[in-house]
Short mmCIF file of C-alpha atoms and ligand atoms in Angstrom, two decimals:
data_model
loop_
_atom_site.label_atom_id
_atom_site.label_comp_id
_atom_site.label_asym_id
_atom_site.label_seq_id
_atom_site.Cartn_x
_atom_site.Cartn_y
_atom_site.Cartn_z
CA UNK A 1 138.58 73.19 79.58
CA UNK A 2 141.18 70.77 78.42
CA UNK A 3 141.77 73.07 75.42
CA UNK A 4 142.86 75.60 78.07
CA UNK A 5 145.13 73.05 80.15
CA UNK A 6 146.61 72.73 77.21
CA UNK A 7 147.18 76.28 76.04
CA UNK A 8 148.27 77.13 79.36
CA UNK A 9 150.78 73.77 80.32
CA UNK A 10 152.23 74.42 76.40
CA UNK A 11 153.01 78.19 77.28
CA UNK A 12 154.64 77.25 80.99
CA UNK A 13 155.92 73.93 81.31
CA UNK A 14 159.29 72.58 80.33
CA UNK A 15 159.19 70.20 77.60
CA UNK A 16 160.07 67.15 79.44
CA UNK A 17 157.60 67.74 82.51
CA UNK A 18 160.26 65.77 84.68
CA UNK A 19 161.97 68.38 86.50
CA UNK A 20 159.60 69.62 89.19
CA UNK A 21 158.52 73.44 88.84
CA UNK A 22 160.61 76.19 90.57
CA UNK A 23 157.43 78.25 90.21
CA UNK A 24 153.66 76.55 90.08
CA UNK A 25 152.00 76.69 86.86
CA UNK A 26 148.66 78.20 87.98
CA UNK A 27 145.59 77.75 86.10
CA UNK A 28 143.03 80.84 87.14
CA UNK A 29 139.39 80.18 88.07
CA UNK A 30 138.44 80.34 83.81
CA UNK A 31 140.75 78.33 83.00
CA UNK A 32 140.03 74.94 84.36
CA UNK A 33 136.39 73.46 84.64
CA UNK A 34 136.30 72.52 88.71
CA UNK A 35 133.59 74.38 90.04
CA UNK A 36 132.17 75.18 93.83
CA UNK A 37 129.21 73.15 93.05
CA UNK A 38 131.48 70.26 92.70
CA UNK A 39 132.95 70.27 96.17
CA UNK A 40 131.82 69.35 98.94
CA UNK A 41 130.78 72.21 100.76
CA UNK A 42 132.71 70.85 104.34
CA UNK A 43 135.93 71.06 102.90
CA UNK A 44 135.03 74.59 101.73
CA UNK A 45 134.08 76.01 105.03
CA UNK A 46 137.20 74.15 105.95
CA UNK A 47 139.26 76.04 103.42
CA UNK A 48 137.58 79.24 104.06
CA UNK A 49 137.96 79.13 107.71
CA UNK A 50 142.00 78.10 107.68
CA UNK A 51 142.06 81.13 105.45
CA UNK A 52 140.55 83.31 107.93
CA UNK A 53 143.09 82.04 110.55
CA UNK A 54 145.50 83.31 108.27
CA UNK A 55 146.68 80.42 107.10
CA UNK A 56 147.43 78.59 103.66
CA UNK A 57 144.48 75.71 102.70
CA UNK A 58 144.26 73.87 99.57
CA UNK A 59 142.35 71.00 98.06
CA UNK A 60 144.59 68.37 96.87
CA UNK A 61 145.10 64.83 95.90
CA UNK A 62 142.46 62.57 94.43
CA UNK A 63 139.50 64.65 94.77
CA UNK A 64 141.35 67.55 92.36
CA UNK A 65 142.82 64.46 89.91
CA UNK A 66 138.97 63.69 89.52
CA UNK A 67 137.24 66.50 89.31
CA UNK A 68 139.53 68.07 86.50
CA UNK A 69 138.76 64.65 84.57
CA UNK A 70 135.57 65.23 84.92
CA UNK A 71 134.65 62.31 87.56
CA UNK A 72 133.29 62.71 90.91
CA UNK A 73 135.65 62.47 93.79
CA UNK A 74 134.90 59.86 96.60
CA UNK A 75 136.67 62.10 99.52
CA UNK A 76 138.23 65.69 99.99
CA UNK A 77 141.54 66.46 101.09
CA UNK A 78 142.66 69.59 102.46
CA UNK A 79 146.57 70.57 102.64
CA UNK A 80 147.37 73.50 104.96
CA UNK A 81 150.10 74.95 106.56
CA UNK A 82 148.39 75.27 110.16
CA UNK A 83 150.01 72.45 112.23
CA UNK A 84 147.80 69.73 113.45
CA UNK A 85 147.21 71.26 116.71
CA UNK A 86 146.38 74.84 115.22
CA UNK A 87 144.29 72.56 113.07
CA UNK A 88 142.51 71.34 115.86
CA UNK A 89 142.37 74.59 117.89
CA UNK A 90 140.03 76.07 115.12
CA UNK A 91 137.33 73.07 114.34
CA UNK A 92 134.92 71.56 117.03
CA UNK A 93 134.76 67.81 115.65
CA UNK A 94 138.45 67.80 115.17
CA UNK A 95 140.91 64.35 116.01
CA UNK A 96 144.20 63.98 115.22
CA UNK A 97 145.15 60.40 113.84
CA UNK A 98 148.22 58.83 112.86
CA UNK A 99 151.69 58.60 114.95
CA UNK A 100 153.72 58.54 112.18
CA UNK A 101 151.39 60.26 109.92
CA UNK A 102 149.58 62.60 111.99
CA UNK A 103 147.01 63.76 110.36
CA UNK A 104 143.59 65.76 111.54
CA UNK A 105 140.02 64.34 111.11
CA UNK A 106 137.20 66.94 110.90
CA UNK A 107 133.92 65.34 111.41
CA UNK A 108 130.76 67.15 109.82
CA UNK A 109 127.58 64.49 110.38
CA UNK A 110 128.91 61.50 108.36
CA UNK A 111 131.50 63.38 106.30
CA UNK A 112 134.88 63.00 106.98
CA UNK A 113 137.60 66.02 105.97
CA UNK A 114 141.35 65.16 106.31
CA UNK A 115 143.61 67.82 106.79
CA UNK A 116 147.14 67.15 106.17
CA UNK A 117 149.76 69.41 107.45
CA UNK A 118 152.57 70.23 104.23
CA UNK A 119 155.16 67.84 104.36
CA UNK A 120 158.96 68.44 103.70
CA UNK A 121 161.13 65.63 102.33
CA UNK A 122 163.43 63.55 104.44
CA UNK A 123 166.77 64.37 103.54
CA UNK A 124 167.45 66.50 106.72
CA UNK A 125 164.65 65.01 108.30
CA UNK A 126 165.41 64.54 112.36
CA UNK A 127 163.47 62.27 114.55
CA UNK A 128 160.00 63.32 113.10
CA UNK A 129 161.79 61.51 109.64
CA UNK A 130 162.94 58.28 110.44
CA UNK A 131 164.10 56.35 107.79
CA UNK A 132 165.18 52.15 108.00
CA UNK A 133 168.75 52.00 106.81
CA UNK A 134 167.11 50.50 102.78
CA UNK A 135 165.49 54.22 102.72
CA UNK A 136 162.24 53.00 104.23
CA UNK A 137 159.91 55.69 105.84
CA UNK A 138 158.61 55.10 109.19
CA UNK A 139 157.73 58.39 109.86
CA UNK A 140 156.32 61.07 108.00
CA UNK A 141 156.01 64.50 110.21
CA UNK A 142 158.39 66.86 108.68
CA UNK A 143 156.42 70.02 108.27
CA UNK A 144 157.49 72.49 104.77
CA UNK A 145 156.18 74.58 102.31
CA UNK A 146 153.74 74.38 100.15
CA UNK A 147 156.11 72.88 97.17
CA UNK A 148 157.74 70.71 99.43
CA UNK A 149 154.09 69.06 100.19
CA UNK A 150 153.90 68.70 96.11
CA UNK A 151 157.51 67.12 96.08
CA UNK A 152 156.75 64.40 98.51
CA UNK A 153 153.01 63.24 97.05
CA UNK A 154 153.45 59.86 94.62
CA UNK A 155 152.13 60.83 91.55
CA UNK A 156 152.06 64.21 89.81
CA UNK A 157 148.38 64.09 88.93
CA UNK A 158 147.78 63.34 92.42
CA UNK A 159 150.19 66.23 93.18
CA UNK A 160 147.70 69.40 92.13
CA UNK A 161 146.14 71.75 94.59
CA UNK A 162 142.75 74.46 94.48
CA UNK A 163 142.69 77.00 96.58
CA UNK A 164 139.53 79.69 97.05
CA UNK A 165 141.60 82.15 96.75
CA UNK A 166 140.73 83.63 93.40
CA UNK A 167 139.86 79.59 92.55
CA UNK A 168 143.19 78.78 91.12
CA UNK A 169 144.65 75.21 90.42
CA UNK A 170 148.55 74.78 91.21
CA UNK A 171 150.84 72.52 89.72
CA UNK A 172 154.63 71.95 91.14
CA UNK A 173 155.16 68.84 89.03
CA UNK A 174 153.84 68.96 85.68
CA UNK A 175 150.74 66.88 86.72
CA UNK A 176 148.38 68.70 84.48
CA UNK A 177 150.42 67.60 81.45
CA UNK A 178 150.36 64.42 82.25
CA UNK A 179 146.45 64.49 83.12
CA UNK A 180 145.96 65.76 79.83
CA UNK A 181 148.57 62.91 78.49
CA UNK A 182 146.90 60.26 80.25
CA UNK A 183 150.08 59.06 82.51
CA UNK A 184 150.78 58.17 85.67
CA UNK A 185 154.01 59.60 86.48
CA UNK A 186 155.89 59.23 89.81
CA UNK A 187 157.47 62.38 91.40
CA UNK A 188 161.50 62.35 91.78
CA UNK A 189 163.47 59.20 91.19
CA UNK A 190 161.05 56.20 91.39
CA UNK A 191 163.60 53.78 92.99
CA UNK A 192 164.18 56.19 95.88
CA UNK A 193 160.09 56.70 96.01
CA UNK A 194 159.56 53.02 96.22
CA UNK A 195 162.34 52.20 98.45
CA UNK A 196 160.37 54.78 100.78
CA UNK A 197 157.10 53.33 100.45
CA UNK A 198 156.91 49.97 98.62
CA UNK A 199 153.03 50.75 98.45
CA UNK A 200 153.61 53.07 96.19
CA UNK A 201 153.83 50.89 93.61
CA UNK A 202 150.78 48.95 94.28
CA UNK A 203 148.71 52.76 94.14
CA UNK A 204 150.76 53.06 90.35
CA UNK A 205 148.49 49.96 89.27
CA UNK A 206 145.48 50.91 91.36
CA UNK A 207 145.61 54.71 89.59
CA UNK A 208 146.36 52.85 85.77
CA UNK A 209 143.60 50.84 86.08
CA UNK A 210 140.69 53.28 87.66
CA UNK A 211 141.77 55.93 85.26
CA UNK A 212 142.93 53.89 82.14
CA UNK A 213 146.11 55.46 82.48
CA UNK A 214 149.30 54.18 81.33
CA UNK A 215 152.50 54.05 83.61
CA UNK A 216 154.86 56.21 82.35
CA UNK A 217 158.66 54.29 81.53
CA UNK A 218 160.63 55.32 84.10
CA UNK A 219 157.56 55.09 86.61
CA UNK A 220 157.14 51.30 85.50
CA UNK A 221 160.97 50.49 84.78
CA UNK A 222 161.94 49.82 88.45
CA UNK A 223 158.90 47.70 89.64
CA UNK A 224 160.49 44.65 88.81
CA UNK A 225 163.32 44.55 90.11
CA UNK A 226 161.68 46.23 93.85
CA UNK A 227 158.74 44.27 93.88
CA UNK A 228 159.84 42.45 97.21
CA UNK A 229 160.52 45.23 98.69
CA UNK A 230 156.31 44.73 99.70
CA UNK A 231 157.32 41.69 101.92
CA UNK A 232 158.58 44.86 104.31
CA UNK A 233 155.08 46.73 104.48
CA UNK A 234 153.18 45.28 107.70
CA UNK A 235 150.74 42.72 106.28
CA UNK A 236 147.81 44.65 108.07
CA UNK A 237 148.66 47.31 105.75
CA UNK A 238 148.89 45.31 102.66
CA UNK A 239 145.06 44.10 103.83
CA UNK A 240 143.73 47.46 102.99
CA UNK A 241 145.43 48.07 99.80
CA UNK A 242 144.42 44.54 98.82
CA UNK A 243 140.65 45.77 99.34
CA UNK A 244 141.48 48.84 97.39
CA UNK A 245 143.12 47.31 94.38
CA UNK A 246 140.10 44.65 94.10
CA UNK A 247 137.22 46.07 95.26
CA UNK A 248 137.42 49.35 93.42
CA UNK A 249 135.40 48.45 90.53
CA UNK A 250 138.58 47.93 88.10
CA UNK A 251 139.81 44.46 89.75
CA UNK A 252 140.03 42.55 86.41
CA UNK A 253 142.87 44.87 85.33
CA UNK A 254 144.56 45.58 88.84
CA UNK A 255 145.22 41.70 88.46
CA UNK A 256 146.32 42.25 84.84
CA UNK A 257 148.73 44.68 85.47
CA UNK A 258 150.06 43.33 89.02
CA UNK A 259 151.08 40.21 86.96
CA UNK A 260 152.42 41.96 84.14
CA UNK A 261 154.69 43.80 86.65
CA UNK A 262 155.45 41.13 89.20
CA UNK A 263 153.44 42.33 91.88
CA UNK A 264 151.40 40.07 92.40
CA UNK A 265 153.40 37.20 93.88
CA UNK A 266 154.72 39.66 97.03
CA UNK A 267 151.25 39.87 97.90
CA UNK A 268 149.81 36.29 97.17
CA UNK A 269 153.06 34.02 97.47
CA UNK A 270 151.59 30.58 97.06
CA UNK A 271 148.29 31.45 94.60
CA UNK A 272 151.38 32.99 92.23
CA UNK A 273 153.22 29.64 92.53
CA UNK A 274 150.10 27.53 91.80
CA UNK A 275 149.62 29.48 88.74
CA UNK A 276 153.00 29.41 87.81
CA UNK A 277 153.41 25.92 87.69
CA UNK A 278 150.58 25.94 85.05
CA UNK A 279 147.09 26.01 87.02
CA UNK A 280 145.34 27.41 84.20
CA UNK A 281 141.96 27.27 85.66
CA UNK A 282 143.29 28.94 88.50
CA UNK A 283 143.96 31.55 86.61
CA UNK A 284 140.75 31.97 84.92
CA UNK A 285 138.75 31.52 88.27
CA UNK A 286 140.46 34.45 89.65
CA UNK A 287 139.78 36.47 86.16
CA UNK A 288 136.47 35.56 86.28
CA UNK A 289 135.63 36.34 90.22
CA UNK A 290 137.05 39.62 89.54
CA UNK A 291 135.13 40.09 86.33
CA UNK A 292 131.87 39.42 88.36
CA UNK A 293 133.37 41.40 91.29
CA UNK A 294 133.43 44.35 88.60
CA UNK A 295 130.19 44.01 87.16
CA UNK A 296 128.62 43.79 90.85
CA UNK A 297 130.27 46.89 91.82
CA UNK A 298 129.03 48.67 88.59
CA UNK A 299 125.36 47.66 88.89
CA UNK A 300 125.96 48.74 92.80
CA UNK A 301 125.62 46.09 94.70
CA UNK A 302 127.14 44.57 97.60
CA UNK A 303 130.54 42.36 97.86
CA UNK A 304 132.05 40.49 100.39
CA UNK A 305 136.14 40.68 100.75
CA UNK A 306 135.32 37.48 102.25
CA UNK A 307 134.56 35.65 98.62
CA UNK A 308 137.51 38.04 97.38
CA UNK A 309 139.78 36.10 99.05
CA UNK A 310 138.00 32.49 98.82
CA UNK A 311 138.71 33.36 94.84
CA UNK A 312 142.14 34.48 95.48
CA UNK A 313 143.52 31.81 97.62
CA UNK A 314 141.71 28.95 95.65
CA UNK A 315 144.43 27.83 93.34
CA UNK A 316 147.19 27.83 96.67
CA UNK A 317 144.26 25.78 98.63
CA UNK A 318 143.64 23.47 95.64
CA UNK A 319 147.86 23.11 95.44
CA UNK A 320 147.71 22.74 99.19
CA UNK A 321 144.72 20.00 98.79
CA UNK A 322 146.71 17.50 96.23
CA UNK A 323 150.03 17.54 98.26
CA UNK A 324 148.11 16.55 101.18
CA UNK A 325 146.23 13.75 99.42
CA UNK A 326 149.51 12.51 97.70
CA UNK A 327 151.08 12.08 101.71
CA UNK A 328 148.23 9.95 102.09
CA UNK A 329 145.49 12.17 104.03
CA UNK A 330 142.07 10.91 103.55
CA UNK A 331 140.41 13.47 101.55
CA UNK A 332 138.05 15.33 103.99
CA UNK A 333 141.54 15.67 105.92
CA UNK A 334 143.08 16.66 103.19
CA UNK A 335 140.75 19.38 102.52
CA UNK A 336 140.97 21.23 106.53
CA UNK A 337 144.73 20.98 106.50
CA UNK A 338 144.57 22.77 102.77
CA UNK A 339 142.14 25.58 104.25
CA UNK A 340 144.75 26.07 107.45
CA UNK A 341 147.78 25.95 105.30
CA UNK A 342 146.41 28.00 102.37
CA UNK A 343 145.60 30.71 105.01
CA UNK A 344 148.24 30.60 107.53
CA UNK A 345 150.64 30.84 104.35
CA UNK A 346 148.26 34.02 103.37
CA UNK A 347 148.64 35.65 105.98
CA UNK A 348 152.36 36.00 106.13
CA UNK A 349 151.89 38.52 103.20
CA UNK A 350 148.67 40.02 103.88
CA UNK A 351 146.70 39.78 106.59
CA UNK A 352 143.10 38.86 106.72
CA UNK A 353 141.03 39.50 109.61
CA UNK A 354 139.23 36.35 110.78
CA UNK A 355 135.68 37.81 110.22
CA UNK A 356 137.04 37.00 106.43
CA UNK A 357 139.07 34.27 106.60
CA UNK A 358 136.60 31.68 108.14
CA UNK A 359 133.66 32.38 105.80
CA UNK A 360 136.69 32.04 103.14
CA UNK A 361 137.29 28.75 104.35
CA UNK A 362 133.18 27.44 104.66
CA UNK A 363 133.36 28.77 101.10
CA UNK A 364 135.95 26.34 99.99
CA UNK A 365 134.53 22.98 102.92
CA UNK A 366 131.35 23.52 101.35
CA UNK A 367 132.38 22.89 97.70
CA UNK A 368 132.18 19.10 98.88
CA UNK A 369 129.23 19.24 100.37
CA UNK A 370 127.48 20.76 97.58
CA UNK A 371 128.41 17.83 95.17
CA UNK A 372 127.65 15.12 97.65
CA UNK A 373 124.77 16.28 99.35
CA UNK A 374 120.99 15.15 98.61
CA UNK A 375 117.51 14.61 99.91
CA UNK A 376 116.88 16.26 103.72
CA UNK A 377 120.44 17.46 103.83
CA UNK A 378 120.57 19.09 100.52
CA UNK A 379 117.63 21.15 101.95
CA UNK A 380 119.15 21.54 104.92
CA UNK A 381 122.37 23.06 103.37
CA UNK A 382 120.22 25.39 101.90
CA UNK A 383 120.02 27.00 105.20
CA UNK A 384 123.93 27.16 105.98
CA UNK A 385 124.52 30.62 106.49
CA UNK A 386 127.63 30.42 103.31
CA UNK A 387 125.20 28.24 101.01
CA UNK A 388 124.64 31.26 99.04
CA UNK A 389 128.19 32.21 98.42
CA UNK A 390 129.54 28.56 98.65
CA UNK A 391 126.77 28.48 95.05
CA UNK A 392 128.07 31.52 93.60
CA UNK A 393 131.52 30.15 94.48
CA UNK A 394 130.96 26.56 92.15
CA UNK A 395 129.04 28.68 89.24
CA UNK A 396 132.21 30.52 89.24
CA UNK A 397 134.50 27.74 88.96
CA UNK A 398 132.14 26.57 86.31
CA UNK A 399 132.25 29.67 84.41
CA UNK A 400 136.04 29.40 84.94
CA UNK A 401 135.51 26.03 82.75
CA UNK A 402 135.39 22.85 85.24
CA UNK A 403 133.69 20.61 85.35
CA UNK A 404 132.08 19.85 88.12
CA UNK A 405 129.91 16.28 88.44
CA UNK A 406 126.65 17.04 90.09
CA UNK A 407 127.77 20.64 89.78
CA UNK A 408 125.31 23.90 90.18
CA UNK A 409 122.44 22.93 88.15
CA UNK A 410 121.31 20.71 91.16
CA UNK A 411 121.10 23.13 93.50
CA UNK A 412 119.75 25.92 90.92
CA UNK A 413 116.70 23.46 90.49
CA UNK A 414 116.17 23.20 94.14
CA UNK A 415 116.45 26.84 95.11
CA UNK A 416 113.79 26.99 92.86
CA UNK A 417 111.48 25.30 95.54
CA UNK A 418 113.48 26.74 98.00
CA UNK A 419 114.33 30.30 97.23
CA UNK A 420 118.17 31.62 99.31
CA UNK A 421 119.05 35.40 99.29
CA UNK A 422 122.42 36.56 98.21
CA UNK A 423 125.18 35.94 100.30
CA UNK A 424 125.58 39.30 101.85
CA UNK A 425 128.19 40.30 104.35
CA UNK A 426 128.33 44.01 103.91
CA UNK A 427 127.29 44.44 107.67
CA UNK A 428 130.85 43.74 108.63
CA UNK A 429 132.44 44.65 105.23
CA UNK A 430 135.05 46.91 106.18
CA UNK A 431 135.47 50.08 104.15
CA UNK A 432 139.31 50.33 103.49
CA UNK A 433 140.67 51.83 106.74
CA UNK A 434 142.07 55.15 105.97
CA UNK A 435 145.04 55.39 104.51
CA UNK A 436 148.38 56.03 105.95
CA UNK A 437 150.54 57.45 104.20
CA UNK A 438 154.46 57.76 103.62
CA UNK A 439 156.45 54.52 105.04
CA UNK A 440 156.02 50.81 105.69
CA UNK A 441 154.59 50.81 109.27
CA UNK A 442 154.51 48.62 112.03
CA UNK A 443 156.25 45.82 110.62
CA UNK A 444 160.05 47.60 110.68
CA UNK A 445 159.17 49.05 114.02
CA UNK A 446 158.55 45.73 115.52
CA UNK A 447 161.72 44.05 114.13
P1 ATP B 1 141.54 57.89 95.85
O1 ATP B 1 141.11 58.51 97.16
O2 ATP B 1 140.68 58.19 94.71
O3 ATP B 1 141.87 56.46 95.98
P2 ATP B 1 143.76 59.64 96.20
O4 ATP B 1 144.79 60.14 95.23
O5 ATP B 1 142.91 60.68 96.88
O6 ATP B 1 142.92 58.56 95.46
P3 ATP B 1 144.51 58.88 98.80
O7 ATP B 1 145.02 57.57 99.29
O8 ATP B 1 143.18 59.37 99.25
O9 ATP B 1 144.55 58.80 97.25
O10 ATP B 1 145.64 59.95 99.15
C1 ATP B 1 145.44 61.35 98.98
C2 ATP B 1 146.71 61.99 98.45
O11 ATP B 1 147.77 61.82 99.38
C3 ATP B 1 147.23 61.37 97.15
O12 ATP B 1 146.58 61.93 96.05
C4 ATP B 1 148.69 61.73 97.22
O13 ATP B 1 148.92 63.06 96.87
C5 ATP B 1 148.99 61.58 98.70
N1 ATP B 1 149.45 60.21 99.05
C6 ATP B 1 148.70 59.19 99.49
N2 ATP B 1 149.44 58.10 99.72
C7 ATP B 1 150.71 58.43 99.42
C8 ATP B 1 151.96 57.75 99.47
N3 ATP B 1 152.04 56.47 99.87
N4 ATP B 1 153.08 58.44 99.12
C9 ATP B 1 153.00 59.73 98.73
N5 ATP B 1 151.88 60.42 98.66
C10 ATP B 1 150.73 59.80 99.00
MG1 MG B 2 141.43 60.41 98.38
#
């Protein structure tokens, strides 16, 4: 198949790949490997059916991206050029969602279809485009043409489309050269794209590290220089993407990269500073929580955003701890005003629904208990709902390389009189909300 992408992008494409496509290169059915089989067969009926309406349908986005590289796509996105409410005139378990993003939900049992009207660019864009005077989208409801849709998507391998009519792929940006290359390559000028959506440059790092692509130059150059521009996307937001870039099963290198490119301090302000003024171990605790997180979500089983952030907030609430010891607080003080601070600082960047942020903190109180702790209430911490993860927590830091006096090997003997279960939170584990796409939301609308 790739053989043919090749033959066919070599034959059409201009030699750059830069300048978007007055004409799609199409691939026909033979001539890429995506099959029916592969798709789910919801978002065929819902193809087939918008088709039958007489209007345009395509597959698009990730679930394309994946299937031509030969992965399996978590979700399927439709593009169409039905508005939302002809959308929702045709299907029974239809919704729209989304103000500024309206978008259609179509329910089959647990399976979730979104169907995204085409979307123009804002140039001309009237009150369905608004735009914050830095370029920022806050709304996203300009309807266009099919290209248009392709012009306005982030990345050009997230930019190709299938349609079942005669099975053909469609590319308006040169996305299935850069497949084939490997790259992640932003559509139009990436300054103006970020400037629109600052998140877009958080999904550059999430795509280069679940697909082992690299970031093309001029997709990477601007990063830098924009990477506050995130302290303008509401922090609620910034809480799902957070779960997306580190609990998508490539969370070692997410945190590789977001250094590398300065995007990681916009997000975690104080943990940056900490490890910036030489917390080494820091460092290596979060490389090594992430590492685990990894490996846990590769072998399929269950983790808690709840430890995610215990792990990522550790080197601000150890910071946090000595400065309030050094004013003088006795220690146990020392440590609740570090676990309010370290938090409340948090959450200035990225939100973190308390359901998270509480367990973070018995995560972090109990790392006293478990070194002081013995006889009846050692066993009796046992029981503590956190015990589990406030164990996995200090083996961490001890893989990270401290040393910890009376560390885990205590309480590894005990539990083996006294077995725990894993710490397990998946009950209220959120799975990323849906995204929302286009601007920065709520936070310029309540300035
Ligand atoms: P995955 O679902 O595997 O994480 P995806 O590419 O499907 O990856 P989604 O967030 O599901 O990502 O978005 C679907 C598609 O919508 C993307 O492929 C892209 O074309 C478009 N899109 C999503 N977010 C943005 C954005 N912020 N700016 C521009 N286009 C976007
Ligand atoms: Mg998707």
């Amino acid at each position: 198949m790739l053989k043919k992408i090749q033959r066919a992008v070599r034959a059409m494409l201009p030699a750059s790949g830069e300048e978007a496509l007055p004409e799609p290169l199409i691939l026909s059915r033979d001539e890429h490997s995506i099959s029916r089989r592969q798709i789910s067969k919801h978002a065929l009926t819902i193809l087939y059916d918008l088709n039958k309406a007489g209007h345009e349908a395509y597959l698009v986005g990730g679930c394309i991206r994946d299937l031509l590289l030969g992965g399996h796509p978590k979700d399927f996105d439709v593009a169409t050029d039905a508005t939302p409410e002809q959308v929702l005139a045709l299907f029974r378990r239809a919704r729209i969602v989304g103000r500024r993003f309206r978008i259609v939900h179509v329910r089959f049992g647990r399976e979730i279809i979104e169907v995204t009207t085409f979307r123009a660019s804002h140039d001309d864009a009237g009150s369905d485009g608004r735009q914050t005077d830095e370029g920022m989208l806050l709304r996203d409801n300009v309807f266009g043409s099919l290209r248009e849709d392709a012009l306005r998507r982030d990345f050009t391998v997230n930019a190709l489309y299938y349609t079942v009519d005669e099975f053909r792929v469609l590319d308006y940006t040169g996305g299935l050269q850069d497949l084939q290359a490997r790259t992640l390559r932003i559509i139009g000028d990436p300054e103006q794209r970020y400037r629109e959506d600052p998140v877009r440059m958080l999904r550059a790092i999430r795509f280069a590290a679940k697909l082992d692509f690299s970031i093309e130059a001029k997709t990477a150059a601007p990063m830098q220089a924009l990477s506050e521009q995130l302290g303008q996307v509401a922090p609620a937001r910034l809480f799902d993407e957070v779960l997306k870039l580190f609990l998508g099963g490539h969370g070692a290198r997410v945190f590789e990269l977001l250094q590398q490119y300065q995007l990681f301090a916009p997000l975690f302000p104080a943990t940056a500073g900490a490890l910036a003024a030489g917390d080494e171990r820091g460092q290596r605790l979060i490389e090594c929580a992430l590492a685990n997180t990894d490996q846990r979500i590769a072998n399929d089983k269950p983790v808690t955003p709840a430890f995610l952030y215990a792990s990522l907030i550790w080197p601000a609430y150890t910071a946090a701890q000595a400065i309030a010891e050094r004013d003088g607080l006795p220690a146990w003080q020392a440590r609740q005003r570090a676990g309010q601070i370290a938090i409340e600082q948090q959450q200035q960047s990225v939100s973190i629904p308390k359901r998270f942020s509480i367990p973070a903190r018995e995560i972090w109180n109990l790392q006293h208990n478990l070194q002081v702790a013995k006889g009846k209430r050692a066993e009796s911490l046992l029981g503590h709902p956190r015990f589990r993860a406030a164990y996995d927590f200090m083996l961490m830091r001890e893989q990270a390389g401290e040393t910890i006096e009376r560390g885990s090997d205590f309480w590894t003997e005990l539990q083996k009189h006294h077995p725990v279960p894993e710490y397990r939170d998946t009950k209220d584990a959120p799975r990323p909300r849906r995204r929302r796409r286009g601007g920065a939301r709520r936070k310029p609308e309540a300035q």
